C-alpha positions as a Python dict, from the first residue, in 0.01 Angstrom:
ca = {
    (1, 'X'): (0, 0, 0),
    (2, 'X'): (-299, -107, 192),
    (3, 'X'): (-417, -484, 270),
    (4, 'X'): (-653, -600, -30),
    (5, 'X'): (-850, -904, 32),
    (6, 'X'): (-845, -1219, -211),
    (7, 'X'): (-1164, -1293, -185),
    (8, 'X'): (-1378, -1107, -386),
    (9, 'X'): (-1661, -895, -190),
    (10, 'X'): (-2021, -1134, -246),
    (11, 'X'): (-2376, -1060, -204),
    (12, 'X'): (-2681, -1331, -117),
    (13, 'X'): (-2780, -1369, -481),
    (14, 'X'): (-2414, -1510, -606),
    (15, 'X'): (-2485, -1817, -365),
    (16, 'X'): (-2773, -2100, -320),
    (17, 'X'): (-2827, -2384, -104),
    (18, 'X'): (-2745, -2725, -195),
    (19, 'X'): (-3049, -2978, -52),
    (20, 'X'): (-3039, -3245, 154),
    (21, 'X'): (-3165, -3532, 342),
    (22, 'X'): (-3504, -3484, 488),
    (23, 'X'): (-3664, -3711, 731),
    (24, 'X'): (-4030, -3802, 723),
    (25, 'X'): (-4103, -3530, 1030),
    (26, 'X'): (-3906, -3268, 864),
    (27, 'X'): (-4181, -3065, 759),
    (28, 'X'): (-4234, -2684, 747),
    (29, 'X'): (-4504, -2720, 1063),
    (30, 'X'): (-4207, -2844, 1282),
    (31, 'X'): (-4007, -2618, 1208),
    (32, 'X'): (-3852, -2361, 1450),
    (33, 'X'): (-3748, -2018, 1399),
    (34, 'X'): (-3642, -1932, 1781),
    (35, 'X'): (-3369, -1734, 1817),
    (36, 'X'): (-3152, -1577, 2071),
    (37, 'X'): (-3196, -1198, 2068),
    (38, 'X'): (-2908, -1124, 2333),
    (39, 'X'): (-2566, -1254, 2475),
    (40, 'X'): (-2539, -1572, 2674),
    (41, 'X'): (-2317, -1829, 2839),
    (42, 'X'): (-2292, -2150, 2730),
    (43, 'X'): (-2548, -2363, 2957),
    (44, 'X'): (-2787, -2094, 2981),
    (45, 'X'): (-3047, -2006, 2825),
    (46, 'X'): (-3098, -1655, 2623),
    (47, 'X'): (-3250, -1426, 2873),
    (48, 'X'): (-3427, -1232, 2552),
    (49, 'X'): (-3510, -1499, 2262),
    (50, 'X'): (-3740, -1429, 1963),
    (51, 'X'): (-3949, -1670, 1838),
    (52, 'X'): (-3912, -1555, 1419),
    (53, 'X'): (-3570, -1427, 1309),
    (54, 'X'): (-3666, -1016, 1213),
    (55, 'X'): (-3618, -760, 1353),
    (56, 'X'): (-3737, -419, 1201),
    (57, 'X'): (-3500, -146, 1091),
    (58, 'X'): (-3426, 148, 1315),
    (59, 'X'): (-3562, 417, 1054),
    (60, 'X'): (-3816, 670, 1059),
    (61, 'X'): (-3957, 488, 774),
    (62, 'X'): (-3997, 180, 948),
    (63, 'X'): (-4036, 149, 1327),
    (64, 'X'): (-4310, 318, 1545),
    (65, 'X'): (-4520, 211, 1822),
    (66, 'X'): (-4767, 32, 1546),
    (67, 'X'): (-4484, -168, 1359),
    (68, 'X'): (-4365, -283, 1681),
    (69, 'X'): (-4720, -417, 1844),
    (70, 'X'): (-4805, -531, 1523),
    (71, 'X'): (-4412, -725, 1487),
    (72, 'X'): (-4422, -861, 1857),
    (73, 'X'): (-4792, -1072, 1761),
    (74, 'X'): (-4583, -1189, 1499),
    (75, 'X'): (-4275, -1308, 1733),
    (76, 'X'): (-3959, -1044, 1672),
    (77, 'X'): (-3930, -710, 1798),
    (78, 'X'): (-3900, -364, 1649),
    (79, 'X'): (-3664, -124, 1754),
    (80, 'X'): (-3802, 229, 1766),
    (81, 'X'): (-3590, 482, 1596),
    (82, 'X'): (-3425, 734, 1786),
    (83, 'X'): (-3376, 1025, 1567),
    (84, 'X'): (-3694, 1170, 1723),
    (85, 'X'): (-3720, 1425, 2089),
    (86, 'X'): (-3628, 1168, 2411),
    (87, 'X'): (-3972, 1199, 2486),
    (88, 'X'): (-4145, 1102, 2182),
    (89, 'X'): (-3958, 788, 2163),
    (90, 'X'): (-4000, 678, 2538),
    (91, 'X'): (-4378, 775, 2455),
    (92, 'X'): (-4402, 501, 2197),
    (93, 'X'): (-4214, 247, 2410),
    (94, 'X'): (-4457, 349, 2698),
    (95, 'X'): (-4793, 287, 2475),
    (96, 'X'): (-4611, -63, 2383),
    (97, 'X'): (-4562, -136, 2694),
    (98, 'X'): (-4960, -45, 2807),
    (99, 'X'): (-5130, -173, 2500),
    (100, 'X'): (-5408, -361, 2545),
    (101, 'X'): (-5486, -641, 2232),
    (102, 'X'): (-5781, -540, 1995),
    (103, 'X'): (-5767, -194, 2181),
    (104, 'X'): (-5598, 58, 1880),
    (105, 'X'): (-5513, 388, 1907),
    (106, 'X'): (-5641, 581, 1614),
    (107, 'X'): (-5432, 708, 1347),
    (108, 'X'): (-5731, 887, 1151),
    (109, 'X'): (-5801, 1140, 1341),
    (110, 'X'): (-5934, 1525, 1220),
    (111, 'X'): (-6043, 1884, 1360),
    (112, 'X'): (-6421, 1921, 1351),
    (113, 'X'): (-6340, 2271, 1162),
    (114, 'X'): (-6115, 2122, 861),
    (115, 'X'): (-6285, 2087, 534),
    (116, 'X'): (-6392, 1760, 364),
    (117, 'X'): (-6100, 1738, 148),
    (118, 'X'): (-5890, 1685, 443),
    (119, 'X'): (-6097, 1383, 544),
    (120, 'X'): (-6018, 1259, 200),
    (121, 'X'): (-5677, 1348, 153),
    (122, 'X'): (-5607, 1125, 500),
    (123, 'X'): (-5856, 896, 371),
    (124, 'X'): (-5622, 851, 87),
    (125, 'X'): (-5274, 855, 250),
    (126, 'X'): (-5345, 580, 569),
    (127, 'X'): (-5643, 360, 363),
    (128, 'X'): (-5896, 394, 641),
    (129, 'X'): (-6236, 497, 617),
    (130, 'X'): (-6361, 556, 969),
    (131, 'X'): (-6190, 931, 1110),
    (132, 'X'): (-6249, 1025, 1443),
    (133, 'X'): (-6321, 1361, 1496),
    (134, 'X'): (-6172, 1552, 1810),
    (135, 'X'): (-6139, 1889, 1951),
    (136, 'X'): (-5760, 1911, 1822),
    (137, 'X'): (-5720, 1674, 1603),
    (138, 'X'): (-5518, 1425, 1807),
    (139, 'X'): (-5586, 1086, 1903),
    (140, 'X'): (-5616, 1159, 2253),
    (141, 'X'): (-5864, 1498, 2184),
    (142, 'X'): (-6235, 1568, 2318),
    (143, 'X'): (-6427, 1287, 2108),
    (144, 'X'): (-6694, 1551, 1883),
    (145, 'X'): (-6800, 1262, 1644),
    (146, 'X'): (-6700, 1010, 1371),
    (147, 'X'): (-6687, 1055, 1028),
    (148, 'X'): (-6758, 730, 821),
    (149, 'X'): (-6741, 676, 480),
    (150, 'X'): (-7134, 675, 448),
    (151, 'X'): (-7124, 1005, 630),
    (152, 'X'): (-7051, 1179, 250),
    (153, 'X'): (-7105, 1168, -155),
    (154, 'X'): (-6817, 1339, -341),
    (155, 'X'): (-7006, 1399, -616),
    (156, 'X'): (-7217, 1631, -476),
    (157, 'X'): (-7030, 1779, -257),
    (158, 'X'): (-6720, 2079, -351),
    (159, 'X'): (-6519, 1970, -22),
    (160, 'X'): (-6529, 2300, 176),
    (161, 'X'): (-6805, 2186, 376),
    (162, 'X'): (-6676, 2106, 732),
    (163, 'X'): (-6605, 1799, 895),
    (164, 'X'): (-6872, 1943, 1172),
    (165, 'X'): (-7190, 1954, 912),
    (166, 'X'): (-7207, 1585, 790),
    (167, 'X'): (-7008, 1356, 1089),
    (168, 'X'): (-7226, 1156, 1371),
    (169, 'X'): (-7162, 1396, 1672),
    (170, 'X'): (-7087, 1215, 1933),
    (171, 'X'): (-7470, 1231, 2114),
    (172, 'X'): (-7558, 993, 1793),
    (173, 'X'): (-7261, 763, 1900),
    (174, 'X'): (-7239, 429, 2114),
    (175, 'X'): (-6931, 446, 2317),
    (176, 'X'): (-6808, 299, 2573),
    (177, 'X'): (-6582, 344, 2910),
    (178, 'X'): (-6199, 301, 2938),
    (179, 'X'): (-6319, -30, 3178),
    (180, 'X'): (-6496, -230, 2920),
    (181, 'X'): (-6245, -522, 2848),
    (182, 'X'): (-6216, -652, 2480),
    (183, 'X'): (-6497, -922, 2523),
    (184, 'X'): (-6756, -679, 2598),
    (185, 'X'): (-6623, -422, 2364),
    (186, 'X'): (-6711, -733, 2097),
    (187, 'X'): (-7055, -790, 2218),
    (188, 'X'): (-7131, -383, 2193),
    (189, 'X'): (-7017, -415, 1856),
    (190, 'X'): (-7218, -691, 1736),
    (191, 'X'): (-7544, -602, 1956),
    (192, 'X'): (-7586, -238, 1811),
    (193, 'X'): (-7418, -413, 1474),
    (194, 'X'): (-7105, -130, 1457),
    (195, 'X'): (-6798, -129, 1268),
    (196, 'X'): (-6627, 87, 1465),
    (197, 'X'): (-6680, 145, 1920),
    (198, 'X'): (-6495, 445, 2046),
    (199, 'X'): (-6382, 381, 2404),
    (200, 'X'): (-6365, 712, 2597),
    (201, 'X'): (-6266, 864, 2932),
    (202, 'X'): (-6404, 993, 3185),
    (203, 'X'): (-6313, 1316, 3049),
    (204, 'X'): (-6488, 1274, 2714),
    (205, 'X'): (-6112, 1202, 2566),
    (206, 'X'): (-6080, 929, 2281),
    (207, 'X'): (-5867, 662, 2459),
    (208, 'X'): (-5858, 386, 2139),
    (209, 'X'): (-6096, 221, 1899),
    (210, 'X'): (-6248, -113, 1863),
    (211, 'X'): (-6304, -233, 1482),
    (212, 'X'): (-6535, -495, 1362),
    (213, 'X'): (-6302, -596, 1123),
    (214, 'X'): (-6055, -650, 1355),
    (215, 'X'): (-6232, -958, 1517),
    (216, 'X'): (-6077, -1232, 1381),
    (217, 'X'): (-5740, -1078, 1448),
    (218, 'X'): (-5804, -1079, 1802),
    (219, 'X'): (-5738, -1459, 1855),
    (220, 'X'): (-5485, -1530, 2011),
    (221, 'X'): (-5124, -1529, 1833),
    (222, 'X'): (-4949, -1832, 1888),
    (223, 'X'): (-4569, -1757, 1843),
    (224, 'X'): (-4667, -1348, 2001),
    (225, 'X'): (-4350, -1226, 2200),
    (226, 'X'): (-4427, -1161, 2555),
    (227, 'X'): (-4199, -1039, 2844),
    (228, 'X'): (-4285, -1162, 3213),
    (229, 'X'): (-4563, -931, 3258),
    (230, 'X'): (-4737, -1037, 2961),
    (231, 'X'): (-4654, -762, 2743),
    (232, 'X'): (-4545, -707, 2429),
    (233, 'X'): (-4166, -721, 2377),
    (234, 'X'): (-4034, -361, 2243),
    (235, 'X'): (-3685, -218, 2136),
    (236, 'X'): (-3533, 116, 2104),
    (237, 'X'): (-3297, 274, 1920),
    (238, 'X'): (-2986, 491, 2102),
    (239, 'X'): (-2725, 764, 1975),
    (240, 'X'): (-2362, 772, 2074),
    (241, 'X'): (-2432, 1136, 2176),
    (242, 'X'): (-2750, 1168, 2436),
    (243, 'X'): (-2756, 842, 2555),
    (244, 'X'): (-2715, 964, 2923),
    (245, 'X'): (-3005, 1075, 2907),
    (246, 'X'): (-3202, 871, 2652),
    (247, 'X'): (-3106, 559, 2791),
    (248, 'X'): (-3239, 567, 3139),
    (249, 'X'): (-3586, 754, 2969),
    (250, 'X'): (-3598, 418, 2741),
    (251, 'X'): (-3557, 188, 3048),
    (252, 'X'): (-3766, 427, 3267),
    (253, 'X'): (-4084, 354, 2983),
    (254, 'X'): (-4026, -36, 2963),
    (255, 'X'): (-3780, -97, 2699),
    (256, 'X'): (-3676, -462, 2655),
    (257, 'X'): (-3357, -407, 2434),
    (258, 'X'): (-3162, -128, 2306),
    (259, 'X'): (-2945, -87, 1995),
    (260, 'X'): (-2659, 180, 1905),
    (261, 'X'): (-2760, 319, 1555),
    (262, 'X'): (-2516, 375, 1362),
    (263, 'X'): (-2338, 336, 1013),
    (264, 'X'): (-2002, 193, 1186),
    (265, 'X'): (-1951, 35, 1499),
    (266, 'X'): (-1567, -25, 1514),
    (267, 'X'): (-1560, 359, 1691),
    (268, 'X'): (-1461, 472, 2042),
    (269, 'X'): (-1779, 644, 2036),
    (270, 'X'): (-1968, 286, 2090),
    (271, 'X'): (-1705, 184, 2326),
    (272, 'X'): (-1834, 469, 2536),
    (273, 'X'): (-2182, 394, 2518),
    (274, 'X'): (-2089, 53, 2611),
    (275, 'X'): (-1907, 153, 2890),
    (276, 'X'): (-2106, 390, 3022),
    (277, 'X'): (-2444, 169, 3017),
    (278, 'X'): (-2237, -129, 3191),
    (279, 'X'): (-2101, 72, 3485),
    (280, 'X'): (-2448, 201, 3569),
    (281, 'X'): (-2680, -76, 3515),
    (282, 'X'): (-2427, -377, 3448),
    (283, 'X'): (-2590, -676, 3258),
    (284, 'X'): (-2952, -577, 3352),
    (285, 'X'): (-2918, -349, 3014),
    (286, 'X'): (-2944, -559, 2725),
    (287, 'X'): (-2752, -342, 2429),
    (288, 'X'): (-2686, -411, 2040),
    (289, 'X'): (-2427, -218, 1880),
    (290, 'X'): (-2269, -177, 1517),
    (291, 'X'): (-2206, -213, 1267),
    (292, 'X'): (-1966, -392, 1116),
    (293, 'X'): (-1861, -562, 882),
    (294, 'X'): (-1487, -835, 945),
    (295, 'X'): (-1374, -1039, 1282),
    (296, 'X'): (-1210, -737, 1389),
    (297, 'X'): (-1527, -580, 1488),
    (298, 'X'): (-1716, -812, 1581),
    (299, 'X'): (-1415, -872, 1821),
    (300, 'X'): (-1409, -505, 1936),
    (301, 'X'): (-1754, -492, 2023),
    (302, 'X'): (-1816, -840, 2144),
    (303, 'X'): (-1520, -718, 2392),
    (304, 'X'): (-1707, -386, 2513),
    (305, 'X'): (-1995, -628, 2613),
    (306, 'X'): (-2232, -597, 2283),
    (307, 'X'): (-2544, -789, 2351),
    (308, 'X'): (-2565, -883, 1960),
    (309, 'X'): (-2363, -712, 1678),
    (310, 'X'): (-2489, -597, 1418),
    (311, 'X'): (-2350, -619, 1058),
    (312, 'X'): (-2349, -447, 707),
    (313, 'X'): (-2225, -182, 596),
    (314, 'X'): (-2423, -32, 232),
    (315, 'X'): (-2625, -299, 136),
    (316, 'X'): (-2928, -153, 226),
    (317, 'X'): (-3200, -51, -48),
    (318, 'X'): (-3186, 322, -13),
    (319, 'X'): (-2831, 350, 138),
    (320, 'X'): (-2537, 507, -61),
    (321, 'X'): (-2263, 493, 123),
    (322, 'X'): (-2086, 294, -102),
    (323, 'X'): (-2144, 536, -364),
    (324, 'X'): (-2052, 807, -157),
    (325, 'X'): (-1749, 691, 30),
    (326, 'X'): (-1602, 358, -104),
    (327, 'X'): (-1687, 180, 206),
    (328, 'X'): (-1893, -136, 277),
    (329, 'X'): (-1841, -486, 216),
    (330, 'X'): (-2043, -764, 1),
    (331, 'X'): (-2357, -850, 267),
    (332, 'X'): (-2308, -1212, 251),
    (333, 'X'): (-1924, -1216, 258),
    (334, 'X'): (-1964, -978, 565),
    (335, 'X'): (-2153, -1243, 728),
    (336, 'X'): (-1982, -1528, 674),
    (337, 'X'): (-1717, -1357, 829),
    (338, 'X'): (-1840, -1227, 1127),
    (339, 'X'): (-2045, -1578, 1216),
    (340, 'X'): (-1707, -1718, 1198),
    (341, 'X'): (-1538, -1525, 1444),
    (342, 'X'): (-1843, -1522, 1677),
    (343, 'X'): (-1821, -1892, 1680),
    (344, 'X'): (-1441, -1850, 1785),
    (345, 'X'): (-1570, -1597, 2053),
    (346, 'X'): (-1809, -1828, 2161),
    (347, 'X'): (-1502, -2122, 2161),
    (348, 'X'): (-1249, -1960, 2351),
    (349, 'X'): (-1500, -1730, 2657),
    (350, 'X'): (-1802, -1957, 2633),
    (351, 'X'): (-2009, -1656, 2546),
    (352, 'X'): (-2220, -1640, 2264),
    (353, 'X'): (-2299, -1291, 2115),
    (354, 'X'): (-2575, -1336, 1861),
    (355, 'X'): (-2479, -1202, 1489),
    (356, 'X'): (-2782, -954, 1320),
    (357, 'X'): (-2732, -921, 952),
    (358, 'X'): (-2843, -617, 831),
    (359, 'X'): (-2930, -528, 456),
    (360, 'X'): (-2888, -697, 134),
    (361, 'X'): (-3227, -867, 124),
    (362, 'X'): (-3398, -851, -201),
    (363, 'X'): (-3537, -1186, -227),
    (364, 'X'): (-3718, -1357, 50),
    (365, 'X'): (-3528, -1675, -7),
    (366, 'X'): (-3162, -1402, 152),
    (367, 'X'): (-3316, -1461, 455),
    (368, 'X'): (-3273, -1852, 464),
    (369, 'X'): (-2922, -1785, 332),
    (370, 'X'): (-2843, -1483, 555),
    (371, 'X'): (-2962, -1789, 846),
    (372, 'X'): (-2766, -2039, 700),
    (373, 'X'): (-2463, -1805, 656),
    (374, 'X'): (-2457, -1777, 1039),
    (375, 'X'): (-2681, -1481, 1079),
    (376, 'X'): (-2923, -1526, 1421),
    (377, 'X'): (-3131, -1290, 1319),
    (378, 'X'): (-3201, -1034, 1051),
    (379, 'X'): (-3271, -646, 1064),
    (380, 'X'): (-3504, -516, 810),
    (381, 'X'): (-3587, -163, 677),
    (382, 'X'): (-3762, -197, 283),
    (383, 'X'): (-3911, -538, 368),
    (384, 'X'): (-4158, -388, 647),
    (385, 'X'): (-4199, -17, 510),
    (386, 'X'): (-4419, -179, 280),
    (387, 'X'): (-4687, -272, 521),
    (388, 'X'): (-5019, -109, 678),
    (389, 'X'): (-4806, -112, 1027),
    (390, 'X'): (-4533, 110, 905),
    (391, 'X'): (-4538, 473, 974),
    (392, 'X'): (-4497, 588, 650),
    (393, 'X'): (-4749, 759, 436),
    (394, 'X'): (-4957, 577, 179),
    (395, 'X'): (-4924, 770, -208),
    (396, 'X'): (-5059, 686, -550),
    (397, 'X'): (-4797, 703, -780),
    (398, 'X'): (-4827, 666, -1176),
    (399, 'X'): (-5147, 493, -1072),
    (400, 'X'): (-4995, 241, -828),
    (401, 'X'): (-4978, 276, -442),
    (402, 'X'): (-4677, 290, -275),
    (403, 'X'): (-4538, 398, 43),
    (404, 'X'): (-4274, 649, 141),
    (405, 'X'): (-3878, 498, 197),
    (406, 'X'): (-3638, 743, 327),
    (407, 'X'): (-3278, 644, 482),
    (408, 'X'): (-3154, 775, 802),
    (409, 'X'): (-2867, 937, 605),
    (410, 'X'): (-3132, 1086, 376),
    (411, 'X'): (-3135, 1510, 370),
    (412, 'X'): (-3509, 1400, 438),
    (413, 'X'): (-3432, 1224, 783),
    (414, 'X'): (-3110, 1468, 877),
    (415, 'X'): (-3018, 1187, 1151),
    (416, 'X'): (-2666, 1361, 1117),
    (417, 'X'): (-2612, 1159, 1450),
    (418, 'X'): (-2581, 782, 1297),
    (419, 'X'): (-2273, 891, 1100),
    (420, 'X'): (-2131, 1075, 1408),
    (421, 'X'): (-1740, 1008, 1362),
    (422, 'X'): (-1638, 1288, 1651),
    (423, 'X'): (-1646, 1668, 1635),
    (424, 'X'): (-1945, 1892, 1608),
    (425, 'X'): (-2024, 1887, 1275),
    (426, 'X'): (-2338, 1833, 1088),
    (427, 'X'): (-2475, 1627, 804),
    (428, 'X'): (-2271, 1763, 575),
    (429, 'X'): (-2354, 1508, 286),
    (430, 'X'): (-2616, 1237, 205),
    (431, 'X'): (-2551, 837, 272),
    (432, 'X'): (-2908, 761, 147),
    (433, 'X'): (-3266, 854, -58),
    (434, 'X'): (-3553, 957, -80),
    (435, 'X'): (-3777, 696, -257),
    (436, 'X'): (-4098, 509, -270),
    (437, 'X'): (-4154, 109, -237),
    (438, 'X'): (-4441, -53, -407),
    (439, 'X'): (-4784, -116, -116),
    (440, 'X'): (-4815, -449, 41),
    (441, 'X'): (-5097, -407, 234),
    (442, 'X'): (-5100, -538, 615),
    (443, 'X'): (-4812, -761, 738),
    (444, 'X'): (-4927, -1065, 908),
    (445, 'X'): (-5045, -1261, 537),
    (446, 'X'): (-4681, -1115, 406),
    (447, 'X'): (-4524, -1254, 669),
    (448, 'X'): (-4681, -1544, 720),
    (449, 'X'): (-4582, -1611, 346),
    (450, 'X'): (-4196, -1521, 376),
    (451, 'X'): (-4131, -1674, 696),
    (452, 'X'): (-4356, -2010, 486),
    (453, 'X'): (-4052, -1971, 221),
    (454, 'X'): (-3783, -2033, 503),
    (455, 'X'): (-3965, -2306, 678),
    (456, 'X'): (-3995, -2474, 357),
    (457, 'X'): (-3634, -2423, 223),
    (458, 'X'): (-3528, -2515, 620),
    (459, 'X'): (-3667, -2883, 522),
    (460, 'X'): (-3505, -2930, 186),
    (461, 'X'): (-3177, -2874, 426),
    (462, 'X'): (-3336, -3148, 618),
    (463, 'X'): (-3301, -2868, 957),
    (464, 'X'): (-3558, -2788, 1183),
    (465, 'X'): (-3380, -2531, 1399),
    (466, 'X'): (-3175, -2238, 1240),
    (467, 'X'): (-2881, -2410, 1473),
    (468, 'X'): (-2919, -2717, 1251),
    (469, 'X'): (-2918, -2521, 948),
    (470, 'X'): (-2632, -2344, 977),
    (471, 'X'): (-2460, -2677, 1148),
    (472, 'X'): (-2571, -2880, 819),
    (473, 'X'): (-2613, -2673, 552),
    (474, 'X'): (-2431, -2612, 188),
    (475, 'X'): (-2373, -2367, -2),
    (476, 'X'): (-2231, -2270, -356),
    (477, 'X'): (-2134, -2015, -588),
    (478, 'X'): (-2341, -1932, -917),
    (479, 'X'): (-2230, -1812, -1190),
    (480, 'X'): (-2400, -1503, -1418),
    (481, 'X'): (-2552, -1735, -1639),
    (482, 'X'): (-2659, -1972, -1368),
    (483, 'X'): (-2857, -1668, -1204),
    (484, 'X'): (-3057, -1625, -1522),
    (485, 'X'): (-3137, -1987, -1514),
    (486, 'X'): (-3299, -1956, -1186),
    (487, 'X'): (-3554, -1779, -1293),
    (488, 'X'): (-3816, -1830, -1586),
    (489, 'X'): (-3671, -1822, -1897),
    (490, 'X'): (-3742, -1903, -2248),
    (491, 'X'): (-4068, -1816, -2240),
    (492, 'X'): (-4354, -1514, -2239),
    (493, 'X'): (-4505, -1488, -1967),
    (494, 'X'): (-4878, -1443, -1913),
    (495, 'X'): (-4871, -1202, -1640),
    (496, 'X'): (-4550, -1046, -1430),
    (497, 'X'): (-4719, -1099, -1060),
    (498, 'X'): (-4498, -1403, -907),
    (499, 'X'): (-4457, -1185, -598),
    (500, 'X'): (-4158, -1178, -405),
}
């Protein structure tokens, strides 16, 4: 008969942290969330570190170049999704590495012959009222004009009017050349009382937009994550099929770290990817692998040369692998066992291989629990999918704004390579769903609140660093009754708006 674990498979919600002694200097302002991203040897510094322990998931609905820039500004890393052609993924990486702070690639663009109703649909989808009119309707087309909300009145128009009939044409626009600095762009905006300034190339093509509302956000972000050339750090996903073409292309584009995007990492396919990469690039290429849920899986990938190991199978909010296949493990139990295996591996070899907890996060405090249990950082999908910076559509559902969110194992994504088990077969059944998540606005305010909670909780445990939290934290299991007691109870709430 099969081997049966005596301990049940547990989730983060089944644990609580026990507070410890906090010194006078143990305040949230003094807490550092710096963590290693890739493996390093004892006595050396990690080649890549992050200033916050968060990375965004390798998903179509989560991680593109816009998300990568936004998260790097906050100190984390995005892994741009790989379920797209190599050329498109490398273009996203290149845009991140060439990003100029304050210069935004327009994501609201339209052709001049499109009707007003298309403008309204675009505004509904993106939430942006300023739309660039280009000859081909793309962000890099020849700029013909701009449409702002002041240019039309829906109540007096049919919706069939072409954009060209009410846009502000290029002849009446204030624009700036490619050589314009951010300081100069902001001066032009204030001098001419503009809401947006198009940056246009010599050939008349739109390059960037600089927005008046972004002026304050152009101030330096103290935790922004930069490489040695002062460019934003960005990651990219790879698969176990076209890696011999995709890896060189991504590295040429400037990707700082790669990660194998797979539902299960304890496989010969991942060994082959890591062997090929090490044989060609040695230690120069940084590749994470996964996912695994036990010590054996971690040891396998660590021995294969993985730079970090992702933990978690079936714990994602849109993942139905456990329902479909009966495979997986409670995320808390998986993280605890893998983190213990990492420490044993470090003691034996002197090589520290960071652990990434992927999935199972429902509440903000689960992040702190995962870190206390041994995770070095976390990969989040649903959390980031809610924000303006994610590439998914914003839609109105039942009068409430939502963001579309779908799994890589869903029929919509059709990312069959993520579930590759050899052979030439395609995805024959779904391991994920297509869904909505409540729209939460911009990332900066939300991530500041989340990490504020993490820092505060760490202070309650007397820890100013993640490593200290892992060393000193004390965890207790909670009963079902205790879980109920932990929330508001035996009262009538005035409103149900207490946040995540």
